[in-house]
Short mmCIF file of C-alpha atoms in Angstrom, two decimals:
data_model
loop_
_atom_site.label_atom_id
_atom_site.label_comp_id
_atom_site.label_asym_id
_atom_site.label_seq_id
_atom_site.Cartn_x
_atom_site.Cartn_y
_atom_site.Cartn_z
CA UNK U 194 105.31 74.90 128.54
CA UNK U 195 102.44 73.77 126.69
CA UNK U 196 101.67 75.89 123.94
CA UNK U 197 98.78 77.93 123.92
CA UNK U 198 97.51 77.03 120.70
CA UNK U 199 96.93 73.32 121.71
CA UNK U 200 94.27 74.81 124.11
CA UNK U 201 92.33 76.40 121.30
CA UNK U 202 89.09 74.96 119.36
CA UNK U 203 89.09 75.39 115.31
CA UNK U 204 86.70 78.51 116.20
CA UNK U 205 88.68 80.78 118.63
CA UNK U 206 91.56 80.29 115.55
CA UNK U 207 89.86 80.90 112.45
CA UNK U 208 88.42 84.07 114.46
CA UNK U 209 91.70 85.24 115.33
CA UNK U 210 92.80 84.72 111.58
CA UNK U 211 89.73 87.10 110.56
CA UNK U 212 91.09 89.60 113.02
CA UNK U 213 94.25 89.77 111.39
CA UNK U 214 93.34 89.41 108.16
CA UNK U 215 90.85 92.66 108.68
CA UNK U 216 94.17 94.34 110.70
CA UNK U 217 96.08 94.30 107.63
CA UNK U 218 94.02 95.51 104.65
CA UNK U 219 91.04 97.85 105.96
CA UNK U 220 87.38 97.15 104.27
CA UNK U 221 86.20 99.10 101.65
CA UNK U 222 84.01 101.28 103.08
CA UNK U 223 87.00 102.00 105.77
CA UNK U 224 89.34 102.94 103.13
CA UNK U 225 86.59 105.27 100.80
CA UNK U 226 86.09 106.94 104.12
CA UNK U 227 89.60 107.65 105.30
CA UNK U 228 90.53 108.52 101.90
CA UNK U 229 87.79 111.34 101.61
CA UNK U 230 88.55 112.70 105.42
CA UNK U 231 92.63 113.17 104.11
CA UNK U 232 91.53 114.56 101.10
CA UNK U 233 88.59 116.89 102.85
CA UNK U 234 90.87 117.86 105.47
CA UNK U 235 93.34 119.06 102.92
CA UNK U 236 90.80 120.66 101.09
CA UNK U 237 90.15 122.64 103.88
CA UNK U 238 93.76 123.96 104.36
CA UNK U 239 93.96 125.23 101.01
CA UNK U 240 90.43 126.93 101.04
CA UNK U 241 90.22 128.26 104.33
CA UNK U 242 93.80 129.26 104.96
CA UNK U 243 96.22 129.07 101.93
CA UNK U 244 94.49 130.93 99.27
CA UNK U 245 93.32 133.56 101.00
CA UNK U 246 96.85 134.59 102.69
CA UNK U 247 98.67 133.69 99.07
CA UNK U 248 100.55 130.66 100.58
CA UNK U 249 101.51 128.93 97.52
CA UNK U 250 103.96 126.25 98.93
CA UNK U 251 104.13 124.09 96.18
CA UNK U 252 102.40 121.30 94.83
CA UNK U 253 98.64 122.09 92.82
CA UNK U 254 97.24 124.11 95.57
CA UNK U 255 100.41 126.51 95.14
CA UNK U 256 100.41 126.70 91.42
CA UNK U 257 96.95 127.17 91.40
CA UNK U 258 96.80 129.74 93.94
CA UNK U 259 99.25 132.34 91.66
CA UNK U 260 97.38 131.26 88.37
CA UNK U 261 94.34 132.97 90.03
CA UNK U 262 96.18 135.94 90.80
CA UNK U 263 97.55 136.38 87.56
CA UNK U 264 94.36 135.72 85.71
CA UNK U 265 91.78 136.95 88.32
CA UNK U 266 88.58 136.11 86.60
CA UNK U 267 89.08 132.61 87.56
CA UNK U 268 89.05 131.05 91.11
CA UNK U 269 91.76 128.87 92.73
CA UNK U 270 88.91 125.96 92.48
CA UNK U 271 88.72 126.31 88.68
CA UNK U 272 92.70 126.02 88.28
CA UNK U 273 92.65 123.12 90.69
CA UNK U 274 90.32 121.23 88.07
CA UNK U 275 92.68 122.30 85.09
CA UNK U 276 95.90 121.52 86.55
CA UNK U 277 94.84 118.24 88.23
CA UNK U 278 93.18 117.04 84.63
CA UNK U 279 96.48 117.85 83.22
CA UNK U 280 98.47 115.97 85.42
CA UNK U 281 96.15 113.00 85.40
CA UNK U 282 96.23 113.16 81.79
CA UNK U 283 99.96 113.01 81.70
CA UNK U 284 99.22 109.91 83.84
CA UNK U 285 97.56 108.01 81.59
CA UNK U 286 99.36 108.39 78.99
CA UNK U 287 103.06 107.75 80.41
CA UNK U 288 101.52 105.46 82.71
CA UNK U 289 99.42 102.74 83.17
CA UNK U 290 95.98 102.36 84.50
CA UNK U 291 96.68 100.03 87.43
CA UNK U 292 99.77 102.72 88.59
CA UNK U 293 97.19 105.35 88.52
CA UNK U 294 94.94 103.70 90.66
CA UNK U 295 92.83 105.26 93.03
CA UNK U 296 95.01 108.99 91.96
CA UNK U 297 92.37 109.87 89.61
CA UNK U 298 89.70 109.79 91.73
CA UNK U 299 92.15 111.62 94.72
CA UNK U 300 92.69 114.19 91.87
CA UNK U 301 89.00 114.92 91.20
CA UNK U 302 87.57 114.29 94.70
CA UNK U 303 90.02 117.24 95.91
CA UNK U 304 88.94 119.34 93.22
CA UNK U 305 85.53 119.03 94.37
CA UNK U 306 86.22 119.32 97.69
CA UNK U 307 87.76 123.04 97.19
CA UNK U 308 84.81 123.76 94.59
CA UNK U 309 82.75 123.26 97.31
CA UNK U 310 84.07 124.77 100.03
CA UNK U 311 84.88 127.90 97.93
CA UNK U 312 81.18 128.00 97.07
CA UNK U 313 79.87 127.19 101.13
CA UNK U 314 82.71 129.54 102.88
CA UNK U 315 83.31 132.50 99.93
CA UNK U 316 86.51 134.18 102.11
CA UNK U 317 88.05 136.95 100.22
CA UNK U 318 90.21 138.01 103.16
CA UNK U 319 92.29 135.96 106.12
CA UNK U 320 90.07 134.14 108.60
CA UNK U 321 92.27 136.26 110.89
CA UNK U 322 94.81 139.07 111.55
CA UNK U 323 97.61 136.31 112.98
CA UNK U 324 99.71 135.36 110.15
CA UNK U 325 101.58 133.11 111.94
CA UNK U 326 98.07 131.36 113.67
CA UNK U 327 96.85 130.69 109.52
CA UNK U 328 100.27 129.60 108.57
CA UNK U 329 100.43 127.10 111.43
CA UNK U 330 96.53 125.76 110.08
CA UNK U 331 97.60 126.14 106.31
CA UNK U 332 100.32 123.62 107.05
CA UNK U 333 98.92 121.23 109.68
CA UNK U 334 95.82 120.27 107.87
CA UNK U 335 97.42 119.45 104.64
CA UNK U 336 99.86 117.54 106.22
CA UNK U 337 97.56 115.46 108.22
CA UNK U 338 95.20 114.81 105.20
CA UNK U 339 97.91 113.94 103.45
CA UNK U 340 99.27 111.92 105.90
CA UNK U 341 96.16 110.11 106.51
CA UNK U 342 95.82 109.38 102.53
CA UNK U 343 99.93 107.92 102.33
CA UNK U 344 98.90 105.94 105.30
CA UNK U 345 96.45 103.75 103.54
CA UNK U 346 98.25 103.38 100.55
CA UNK U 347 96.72 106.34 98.69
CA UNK U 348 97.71 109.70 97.58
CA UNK U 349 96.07 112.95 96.87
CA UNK U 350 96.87 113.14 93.79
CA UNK U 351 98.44 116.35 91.78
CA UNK U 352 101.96 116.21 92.06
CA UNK U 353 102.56 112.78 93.09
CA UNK U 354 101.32 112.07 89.69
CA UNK U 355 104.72 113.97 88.35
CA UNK U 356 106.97 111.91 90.93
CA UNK U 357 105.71 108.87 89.48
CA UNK U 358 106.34 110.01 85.89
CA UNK U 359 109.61 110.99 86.72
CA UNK U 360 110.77 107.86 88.78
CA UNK U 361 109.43 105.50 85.92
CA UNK U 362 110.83 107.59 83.01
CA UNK U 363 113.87 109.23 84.20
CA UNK U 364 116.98 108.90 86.20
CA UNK U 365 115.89 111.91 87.87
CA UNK U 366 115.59 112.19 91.90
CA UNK U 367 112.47 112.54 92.87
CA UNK U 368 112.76 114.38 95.83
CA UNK U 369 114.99 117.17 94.19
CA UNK U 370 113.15 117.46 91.49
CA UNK U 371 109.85 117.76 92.88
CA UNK U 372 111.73 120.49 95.72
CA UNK U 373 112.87 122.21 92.41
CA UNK U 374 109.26 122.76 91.60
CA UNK U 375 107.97 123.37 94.96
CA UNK U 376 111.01 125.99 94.96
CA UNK U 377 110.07 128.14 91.63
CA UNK U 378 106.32 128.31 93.06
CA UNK U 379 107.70 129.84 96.04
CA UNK U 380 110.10 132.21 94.20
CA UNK U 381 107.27 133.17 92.41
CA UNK U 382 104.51 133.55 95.57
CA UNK U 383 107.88 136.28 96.91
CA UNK U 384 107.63 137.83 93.42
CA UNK U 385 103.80 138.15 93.48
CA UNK U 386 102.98 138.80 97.10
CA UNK U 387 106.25 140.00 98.25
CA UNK U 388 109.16 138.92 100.40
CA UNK U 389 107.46 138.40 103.81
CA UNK U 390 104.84 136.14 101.97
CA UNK U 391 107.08 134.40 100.29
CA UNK U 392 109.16 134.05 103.40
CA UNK U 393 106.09 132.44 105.31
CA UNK U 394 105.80 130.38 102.19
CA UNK U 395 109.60 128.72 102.90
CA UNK U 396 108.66 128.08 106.68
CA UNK U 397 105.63 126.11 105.46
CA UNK U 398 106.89 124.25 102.71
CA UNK U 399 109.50 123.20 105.29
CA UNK U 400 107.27 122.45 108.30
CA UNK U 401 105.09 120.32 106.36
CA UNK U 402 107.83 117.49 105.41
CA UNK U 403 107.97 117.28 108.98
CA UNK U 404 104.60 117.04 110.05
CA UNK U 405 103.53 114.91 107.53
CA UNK U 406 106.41 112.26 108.39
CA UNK U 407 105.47 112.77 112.32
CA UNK U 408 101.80 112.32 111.38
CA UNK U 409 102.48 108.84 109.75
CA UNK U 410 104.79 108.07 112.43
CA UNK U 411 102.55 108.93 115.15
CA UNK U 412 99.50 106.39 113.26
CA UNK U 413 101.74 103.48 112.90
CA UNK U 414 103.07 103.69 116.20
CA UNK U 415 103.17 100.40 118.06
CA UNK U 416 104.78 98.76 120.89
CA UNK U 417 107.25 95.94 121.00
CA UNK U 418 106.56 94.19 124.26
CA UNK U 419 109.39 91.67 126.29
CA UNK U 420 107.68 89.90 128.90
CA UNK U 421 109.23 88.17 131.84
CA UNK U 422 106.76 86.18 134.13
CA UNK U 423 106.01 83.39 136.30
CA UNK U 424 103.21 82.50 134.57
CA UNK U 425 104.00 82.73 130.65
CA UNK U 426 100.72 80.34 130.30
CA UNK U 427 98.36 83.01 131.50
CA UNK U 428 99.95 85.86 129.63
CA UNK U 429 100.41 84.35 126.62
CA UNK U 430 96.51 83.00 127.04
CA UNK U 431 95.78 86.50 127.70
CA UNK U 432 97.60 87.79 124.43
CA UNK U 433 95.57 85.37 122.24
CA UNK U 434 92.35 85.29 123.76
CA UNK U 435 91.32 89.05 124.58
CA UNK U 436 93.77 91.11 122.67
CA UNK U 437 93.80 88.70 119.39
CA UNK U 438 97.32 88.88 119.47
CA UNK U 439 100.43 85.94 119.61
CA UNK U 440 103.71 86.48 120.92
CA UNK U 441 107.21 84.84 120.05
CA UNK U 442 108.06 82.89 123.08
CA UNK U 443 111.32 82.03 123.81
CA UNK U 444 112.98 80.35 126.96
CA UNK U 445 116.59 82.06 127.95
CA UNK U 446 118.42 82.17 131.29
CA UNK U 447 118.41 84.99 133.47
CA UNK U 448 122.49 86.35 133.88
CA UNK U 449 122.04 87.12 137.51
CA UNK U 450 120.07 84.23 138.62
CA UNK U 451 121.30 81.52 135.78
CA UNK U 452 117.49 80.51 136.52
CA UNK U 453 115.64 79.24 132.94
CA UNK U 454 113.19 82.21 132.11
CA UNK U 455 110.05 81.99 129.34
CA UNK U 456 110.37 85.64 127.59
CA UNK U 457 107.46 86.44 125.25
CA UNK U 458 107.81 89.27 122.35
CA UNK U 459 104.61 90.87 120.92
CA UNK U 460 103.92 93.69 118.94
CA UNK U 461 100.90 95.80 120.31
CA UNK U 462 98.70 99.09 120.23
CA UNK U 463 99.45 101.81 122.77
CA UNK U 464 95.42 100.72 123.75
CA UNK U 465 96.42 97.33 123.74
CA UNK U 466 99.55 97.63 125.99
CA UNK U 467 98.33 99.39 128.31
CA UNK U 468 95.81 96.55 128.67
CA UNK U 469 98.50 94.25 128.81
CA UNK U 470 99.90 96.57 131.57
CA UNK U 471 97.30 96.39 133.94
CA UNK U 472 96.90 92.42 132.94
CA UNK U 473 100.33 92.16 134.29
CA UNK U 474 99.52 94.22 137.37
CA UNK U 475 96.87 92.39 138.61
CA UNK U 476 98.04 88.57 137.76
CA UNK U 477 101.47 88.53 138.32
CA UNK U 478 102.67 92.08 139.73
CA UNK U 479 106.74 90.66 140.15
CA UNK U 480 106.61 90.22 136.15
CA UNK U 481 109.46 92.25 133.97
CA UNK U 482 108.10 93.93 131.07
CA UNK U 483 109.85 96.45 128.50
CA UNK U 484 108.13 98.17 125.99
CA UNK U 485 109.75 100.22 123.12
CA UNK U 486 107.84 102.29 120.77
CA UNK U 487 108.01 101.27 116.78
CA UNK U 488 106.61 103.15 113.57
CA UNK U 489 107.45 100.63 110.93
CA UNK U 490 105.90 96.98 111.40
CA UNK U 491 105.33 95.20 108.39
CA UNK U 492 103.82 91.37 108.66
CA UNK U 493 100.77 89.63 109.40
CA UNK U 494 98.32 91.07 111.58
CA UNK U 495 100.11 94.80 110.56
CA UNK U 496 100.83 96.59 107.34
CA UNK U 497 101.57 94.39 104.19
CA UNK U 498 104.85 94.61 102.21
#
Protein backbone atom coordinates (compact mmCIF):
# COMPACT_ATOMS: atom_id res chain seq x y z
CA UNK A 1 0.00 0.00 0.00
CA UNK A 2 1.26 3.27 -0.83
CA UNK A 3 1.40 5.43 1.99
CA UNK A 4 -0.78 8.20 2.32
CA UNK A 5 1.66 10.70 3.09
CA UNK A 6 3.43 10.36 -0.35
CA UNK A 7 0.10 11.76 -1.75
CA UNK A 8 0.33 14.93 0.27
CA UNK A 9 1.78 18.53 -0.87
CA UNK A 10 4.16 20.43 1.83
CA UNK A 11 0.76 22.46 2.57
CA UNK A 12 -1.92 19.83 3.52
CA UNK A 13 1.23 18.65 6.11
CA UNK A 14 2.42 21.64 7.71
CA UNK A 15 -1.52 22.32 8.20
CA UNK A 16 -2.05 19.14 9.79
CA UNK A 17 1.09 19.84 12.07
CA UNK A 18 -0.70 23.26 13.15
CA UNK A 19 -3.73 21.19 14.00
CA UNK A 20 -1.94 19.18 16.32
CA UNK A 21 0.23 21.42 17.61
CA UNK A 22 -3.06 23.72 18.63
CA UNK A 23 -4.70 20.04 19.92
CA UNK A 24 -2.13 19.76 22.45
CA UNK A 25 -1.54 23.07 24.26
CA UNK A 26 -4.83 25.33 23.98
CA UNK A 27 -4.19 29.27 23.06
CA UNK A 28 -4.12 31.71 25.52
CA UNK A 29 -7.17 33.22 25.36
CA UNK A 30 -8.68 29.41 25.45
CA UNK A 31 -6.96 28.67 28.58
CA UNK A 32 -7.77 32.40 30.53
CA UNK A 33 -11.27 31.49 29.56
CA UNK A 34 -11.63 27.93 30.74
CA UNK A 35 -9.74 28.76 33.71
CA UNK A 36 -12.24 31.60 34.81
CA UNK A 37 -15.52 29.32 33.82
CA UNK A 38 -13.90 26.37 36.52
CA UNK A 39 -13.17 28.87 38.84
CA UNK A 40 -16.74 30.90 38.32
CA UNK A 41 -18.56 27.78 38.35
CA UNK A 42 -17.05 26.90 41.66
CA UNK A 43 -17.62 30.15 42.88
CA UNK A 44 -21.04 29.64 42.38
CA UNK A 45 -21.32 26.37 44.44
CA UNK A 46 -19.93 27.86 47.39
CA UNK A 47 -22.08 31.15 47.20
CA UNK A 48 -25.25 29.95 46.12
CA UNK A 49 -25.42 26.61 47.85
CA UNK A 50 -22.64 25.85 50.44
CA UNK A 51 -22.63 28.79 52.66
CA UNK A 52 -25.93 29.29 53.03
CA UNK A 53 -26.84 25.51 54.14
CA UNK A 54 -23.33 25.48 56.35
CA UNK A 55 -21.71 22.82 54.06
CA UNK A 56 -18.22 23.20 55.01
CA UNK A 57 -16.63 20.10 53.24
CA UNK A 58 -13.26 20.99 53.41
CA UNK A 59 -10.87 22.86 51.55
CA UNK A 60 -11.07 27.18 51.83
CA UNK A 61 -14.67 27.36 51.09
CA UNK A 62 -15.24 25.01 54.28
CA UNK A 63 -12.90 26.74 56.60
CA UNK A 64 -14.13 29.85 55.60
CA UNK A 65 -17.65 29.08 55.86
CA UNK A 66 -17.31 28.23 60.00
CA UNK A 67 -14.86 31.28 60.45
CA UNK A 68 -17.97 33.38 59.49
CA UNK A 69 -20.07 31.71 61.85
CA UNK A 70 -17.86 32.03 64.61
CA UNK A 71 -17.02 35.63 63.99
CA UNK A 72 -20.29 36.84 62.31
CA UNK A 73 -19.41 40.36 61.49
CA UNK A 74 -17.46 39.11 58.64
CA UNK A 75 -18.73 37.35 55.43
CA UNK A 76 -17.57 33.99 53.99
CA UNK A 77 -16.12 36.32 50.97
CA UNK A 78 -13.89 38.27 53.38
CA UNK A 79 -12.37 34.91 54.98
CA UNK A 80 -11.96 33.55 51.48
CA UNK A 81 -9.50 36.61 50.78
CA UNK A 82 -7.65 36.01 54.21
CA UNK A 83 -7.23 32.42 54.06
CA UNK A 84 -6.33 32.24 50.33
CA UNK A 85 -3.54 35.24 50.96
CA UNK A 86 -2.30 33.05 53.66
CA UNK A 87 -1.92 30.09 51.80
CA UNK A 88 -0.44 31.84 48.81
CA UNK A 89 1.87 33.45 51.09
CA UNK A 90 3.01 30.18 52.49
CA UNK A 91 3.57 29.53 48.75
CA UNK A 92 5.96 31.83 48.08
CA UNK A 93 7.89 31.48 50.59
CA UNK A 94 8.37 27.50 50.74
CA UNK A 95 8.04 27.56 47.17
CA UNK A 96 9.08 28.92 44.15
CA UNK A 97 7.56 31.30 41.76
CA UNK A 98 7.43 29.10 38.66
CA UNK A 99 5.60 26.12 41.08
CA UNK A 100 3.12 28.70 41.98
CA UNK A 101 2.26 29.53 38.66
CA UNK A 102 -0.96 30.46 37.54
CA UNK A 103 -2.28 29.42 41.66
CA UNK A 104 -2.04 32.92 42.64
CA UNK A 105 -4.09 34.29 40.29
CA UNK A 106 -6.71 30.95 40.78
CA UNK A 107 -6.48 32.05 44.49
CA UNK A 108 -7.51 35.69 43.96
CA UNK A 109 -9.78 35.28 40.89
CA UNK A 110 -12.00 32.86 43.21
CA UNK A 111 -11.96 35.27 45.87
CA UNK A 112 -13.41 37.71 43.63
CA UNK A 113 -15.64 35.61 42.16
CA UNK A 114 -17.50 34.87 45.68
CA UNK A 115 -17.05 38.74 46.57
CA UNK A 116 -19.05 39.26 43.80
CA UNK A 117 -21.57 36.99 43.78
CA UNK A 118 -22.16 37.57 47.55
CA UNK A 119 -22.63 41.24 46.69
CA UNK A 120 -25.10 40.45 43.21
CA UNK A 121 -27.16 37.38 44.94
CA UNK A 122 -27.11 38.51 49.01
CA UNK A 123 -28.90 34.86 50.16
CA UNK A 124 -29.17 34.66 53.83
CA UNK A 125 -31.30 31.51 53.69
CA UNK A 126 -31.28 28.10 51.31
CA UNK A 127 -32.24 28.73 47.69
CA UNK A 128 -34.66 25.96 48.70
CA UNK A 129 -36.40 23.71 51.28
CA UNK A 130 -34.67 20.30 49.58
CA UNK A 131 -31.57 19.65 51.40
CA UNK A 132 -30.69 16.94 49.48
CA UNK A 133 -31.54 19.06 45.86
CA UNK A 134 -28.65 21.98 47.35
CA UNK A 135 -26.35 19.28 48.48
CA UNK A 136 -26.46 17.57 45.09
CA UNK A 137 -25.65 21.49 43.41
CA UNK A 138 -23.13 22.32 46.33
CA UNK A 139 -21.14 19.32 45.17
CA UNK A 140 -21.58 19.10 41.38
CA UNK A 141 -20.53 22.57 40.56
CA UNK A 142 -17.39 22.55 42.51
CA UNK A 143 -16.46 19.47 41.18
CA UNK A 144 -16.94 20.37 37.63
CA UNK A 145 -15.09 23.77 38.04
CA UNK A 146 -12.61 22.09 39.51
CA UNK A 147 -12.47 19.56 37.17
CA UNK A 148 -12.43 21.84 34.32
CA UNK A 149 -9.36 23.89 36.02
CA UNK A 150 -7.12 20.20 36.70
CA UNK A 151 -7.98 19.55 33.16
CA UNK A 152 -5.93 22.28 31.68
CA UNK A 153 -3.20 22.03 33.89
CA UNK A 154 -4.45 24.54 36.48
CA UNK A 155 -5.80 24.53 39.90
CA UNK A 156 -8.03 26.64 41.98
CA UNK A 157 -5.92 27.37 44.24
CA UNK A 158 -6.41 27.23 48.31
CA UNK A 159 -5.57 23.99 49.42
CA UNK A 160 -3.70 22.63 46.62
CA UNK A 161 -1.27 25.21 47.64
CA UNK A 162 -0.82 23.03 51.10
CA UNK A 163 -0.49 19.64 48.99
CA UNK A 164 2.26 21.11 47.21
CA UNK A 165 4.02 22.32 50.39
CA UNK A 166 3.64 19.15 51.87
CA UNK A 167 4.77 16.86 48.89
CA UNK A 168 7.96 19.11 48.39
CA UNK A 169 8.80 19.42 52.13
CA UNK A 170 7.67 16.37 53.77
CA UNK A 171 7.39 12.67 53.57
CA UNK A 172 3.89 13.18 54.28
CA UNK A 173 0.94 11.62 51.99
CA UNK A 174 -0.77 13.96 50.45
CA UNK A 175 -3.95 12.54 50.11
CA UNK A 176 -4.22 11.62 53.93
CA UNK A 177 -3.13 14.50 55.01
CA UNK A 178 -5.12 16.81 53.12
CA UNK A 179 -8.42 14.13 54.10
CA UNK A 180 -7.13 14.82 57.71
CA UNK A 181 -7.93 18.44 57.17
CA UNK A 182 -10.93 18.09 55.11
CA UNK A 183 -11.96 15.68 58.16
CA UNK A 184 -11.50 18.27 61.27
CA UNK A 185 -13.56 20.93 59.08
CA UNK A 186 -16.24 18.51 58.94
CA UNK A 187 -16.05 17.48 62.64
CA UNK A 188 -16.27 20.89 63.27
CA UNK A 189 -19.36 21.92 60.59
CA UNK A 190 -21.28 18.62 63.05
CA UNK A 191 -20.11 20.60 66.11
CA UNK A 192 -21.39 23.98 64.81
CA UNK A 193 -24.45 23.11 62.81
CA UNK A 194 -25.20 19.82 64.25
CA UNK A 195 -25.11 16.16 63.36
CA UNK A 196 -27.45 16.04 60.31
CA UNK A 197 -25.34 18.96 58.78
CA UNK A 198 -22.42 17.57 59.42
CA UNK A 199 -23.69 14.28 58.15
CA UNK A 200 -24.64 15.94 54.69
CA UNK A 201 -21.20 17.41 54.96
CA UNK A 202 -19.51 13.56 54.84
CA UNK A 203 -21.82 12.60 51.80
CA UNK A 204 -20.43 15.62 49.94
CA UNK A 205 -16.97 15.58 50.74
CA UNK A 206 -17.26 11.99 49.49
CA UNK A 207 -19.32 12.49 46.32
CA UNK A 208 -17.12 15.09 45.11
CA UNK A 209 -13.78 12.81 44.74
CA UNK A 210 -15.97 11.03 42.53
CA UNK A 211 -17.40 13.48 40.42
CA UNK A 212 -14.52 15.36 39.98
CA UNK A 213 -12.48 12.15 38.73
CA UNK A 214 -15.69 11.23 36.41
CA UNK A 215 -15.72 14.85 35.21
CA UNK A 216 -12.02 14.64 33.98
CA UNK A 217 -12.66 11.29 32.75
CA UNK A 218 -15.65 12.11 30.88
CA UNK A 219 -13.42 15.40 29.01
CA UNK A 220 -10.56 13.29 28.04
CA UNK A 221 -12.55 10.63 26.76
CA UNK A 222 -11.45 9.35 23.38
CA UNK A 223 -11.76 6.45 21.18
CA UNK A 224 -9.20 3.93 20.08
CA UNK A 225 -10.32 2.86 16.65
CA UNK A 226 -9.17 -0.83 14.77
CA UNK A 227 -10.11 -0.70 11.32
CA UNK A 228 -10.44 -3.60 8.96
CA UNK A 229 -11.22 -2.68 5.25
CA UNK A 230 -10.90 -3.30 1.70
CA UNK A 231 -9.88 -0.13 1.00
CA UNK A 232 -7.22 0.99 3.78
CA UNK A 233 -6.19 3.80 1.02
CA UNK A 234 -9.47 5.61 1.27
CA UNK A 235 -9.81 5.36 5.02
CA UNK A 236 -6.63 6.18 5.91
CA UNK A 237 -7.00 9.29 3.17
CA UNK A 238 -10.07 9.99 4.98
CA UNK A 239 -8.33 10.02 8.53
CA UNK A 240 -5.71 12.57 7.32
CA UNK A 241 -7.51 14.70 5.11
CA UNK A 242 -10.96 15.62 6.88
CA UNK A 243 -10.49 14.55 10.42
CA UNK A 244 -6.62 15.79 10.66
CA UNK A 245 -5.87 12.66 12.12
CA UNK A 246 -3.09 9.55 11.17
CA UNK A 247 -3.46 6.11 12.06
CA UNK A 248 -0.82 3.25 12.78
CA UNK A 249 -1.23 0.91 9.94
CA UNK A 250 -0.27 -2.40 10.18
CA UNK A 251 -0.74 -5.48 7.78
CA UNK A 252 -1.65 -8.94 9.81
CA UNK A 253 -3.46 -12.07 8.63
CA UNK A 254 -6.88 -12.78 9.34
CA UNK A 255 -7.03 -16.42 11.65
CA UNK A 256 -10.10 -17.61 9.88
CA UNK A 257 -9.33 -16.69 6.41
CA UNK A 258 -5.23 -16.75 6.64
CA UNK A 259 -6.01 -13.83 4.01
CA UNK A 260 -3.24 -10.68 4.50
CA UNK A 261 -5.41 -7.84 6.14
CA UNK A 262 -4.25 -3.82 6.39
CA UNK A 263 -5.55 -2.92 10.13
CA UNK A 264 -5.32 0.81 10.94
CA UNK A 265 -5.29 2.12 14.79
CA UNK A 266 -6.30 5.77 15.51
CA UNK A 267 -7.14 7.58 18.41
CA UNK A 268 -10.32 9.83 17.91
CA UNK A 269 -13.15 12.15 19.42
CA UNK A 270 -16.54 10.60 20.14
CA UNK A 271 -17.50 13.59 17.22
CA UNK A 272 -14.86 12.36 15.22
CA UNK A 273 -15.73 8.60 15.32
CA UNK A 274 -18.83 8.79 14.72
CA UNK A 275 -17.74 10.56 11.52
CA UNK A 276 -15.52 7.88 10.86
CA UNK A 277 -18.60 5.62 11.42
CA UNK A 278 -20.74 6.81 8.89
CA UNK A 279 -17.39 7.21 6.51
CA UNK A 280 -17.21 3.54 6.86
CA UNK A 281 -20.91 3.05 6.19
CA UNK A 282 -21.15 4.63 3.13
CA UNK A 283 -17.60 3.59 1.38
CA UNK A 284 -17.05 0.31 2.37
CA UNK A 285 -20.15 -1.04 4.52
CA UNK A 286 -18.36 -4.97 4.85
CA UNK A 287 -15.43 -3.06 6.84
CA UNK A 288 -14.65 -4.36 10.68
CA UNK A 289 -14.26 -1.66 13.05
CA UNK A 290 -13.86 -1.76 17.03
CA UNK A 291 -13.85 1.09 19.06
CA UNK A 292 -12.95 1.20 22.83
CA UNK A 293 -13.34 4.17 24.94
CA UNK A 294 -9.93 5.75 26.64
CA UNK A 295 -9.49 8.66 29.31
CA UNK A 296 -5.75 8.87 29.41
CA UNK A 297 -3.92 9.64 25.96
CA UNK A 298 -0.83 11.34 26.25
CA UNK A 299 1.28 12.15 22.80
CA UNK A 300 1.20 14.32 19.94
CA UNK A 301 -1.90 15.62 18.71
CA UNK A 302 -3.36 14.91 22.64
CA UNK A 303 -2.29 15.94 26.09
CA UNK A 304 1.54 16.51 26.69
CA UNK A 305 3.57 14.54 29.29
Amino acid sequence: MEAIGDQLSQGEVKAGEEVAHSREEPGRLKFFATLNFGLFLTAVGVMVFKAPNHFAMGGTSGLSIILSTLFPTLPVSAFMWFVNAALVALGLVFLDRRTMGWTVYSSFALSTYVSLLEWVIPLSQPLTNDTLLELIFAVLLPAVGSAIVFNIGASTGGTDILAMILRKRSSLEIGKALLIVDAIIVLTAALLYGARTGLYCILGLVAKAFVVDTVIESVNMRKVCTVISRRPDAVLEFLVKVLRRTATVREERGGFSGRTETVLVTVLTRREASKLRLFLRERDPQAFITIVSSSEIVGRGFRGA
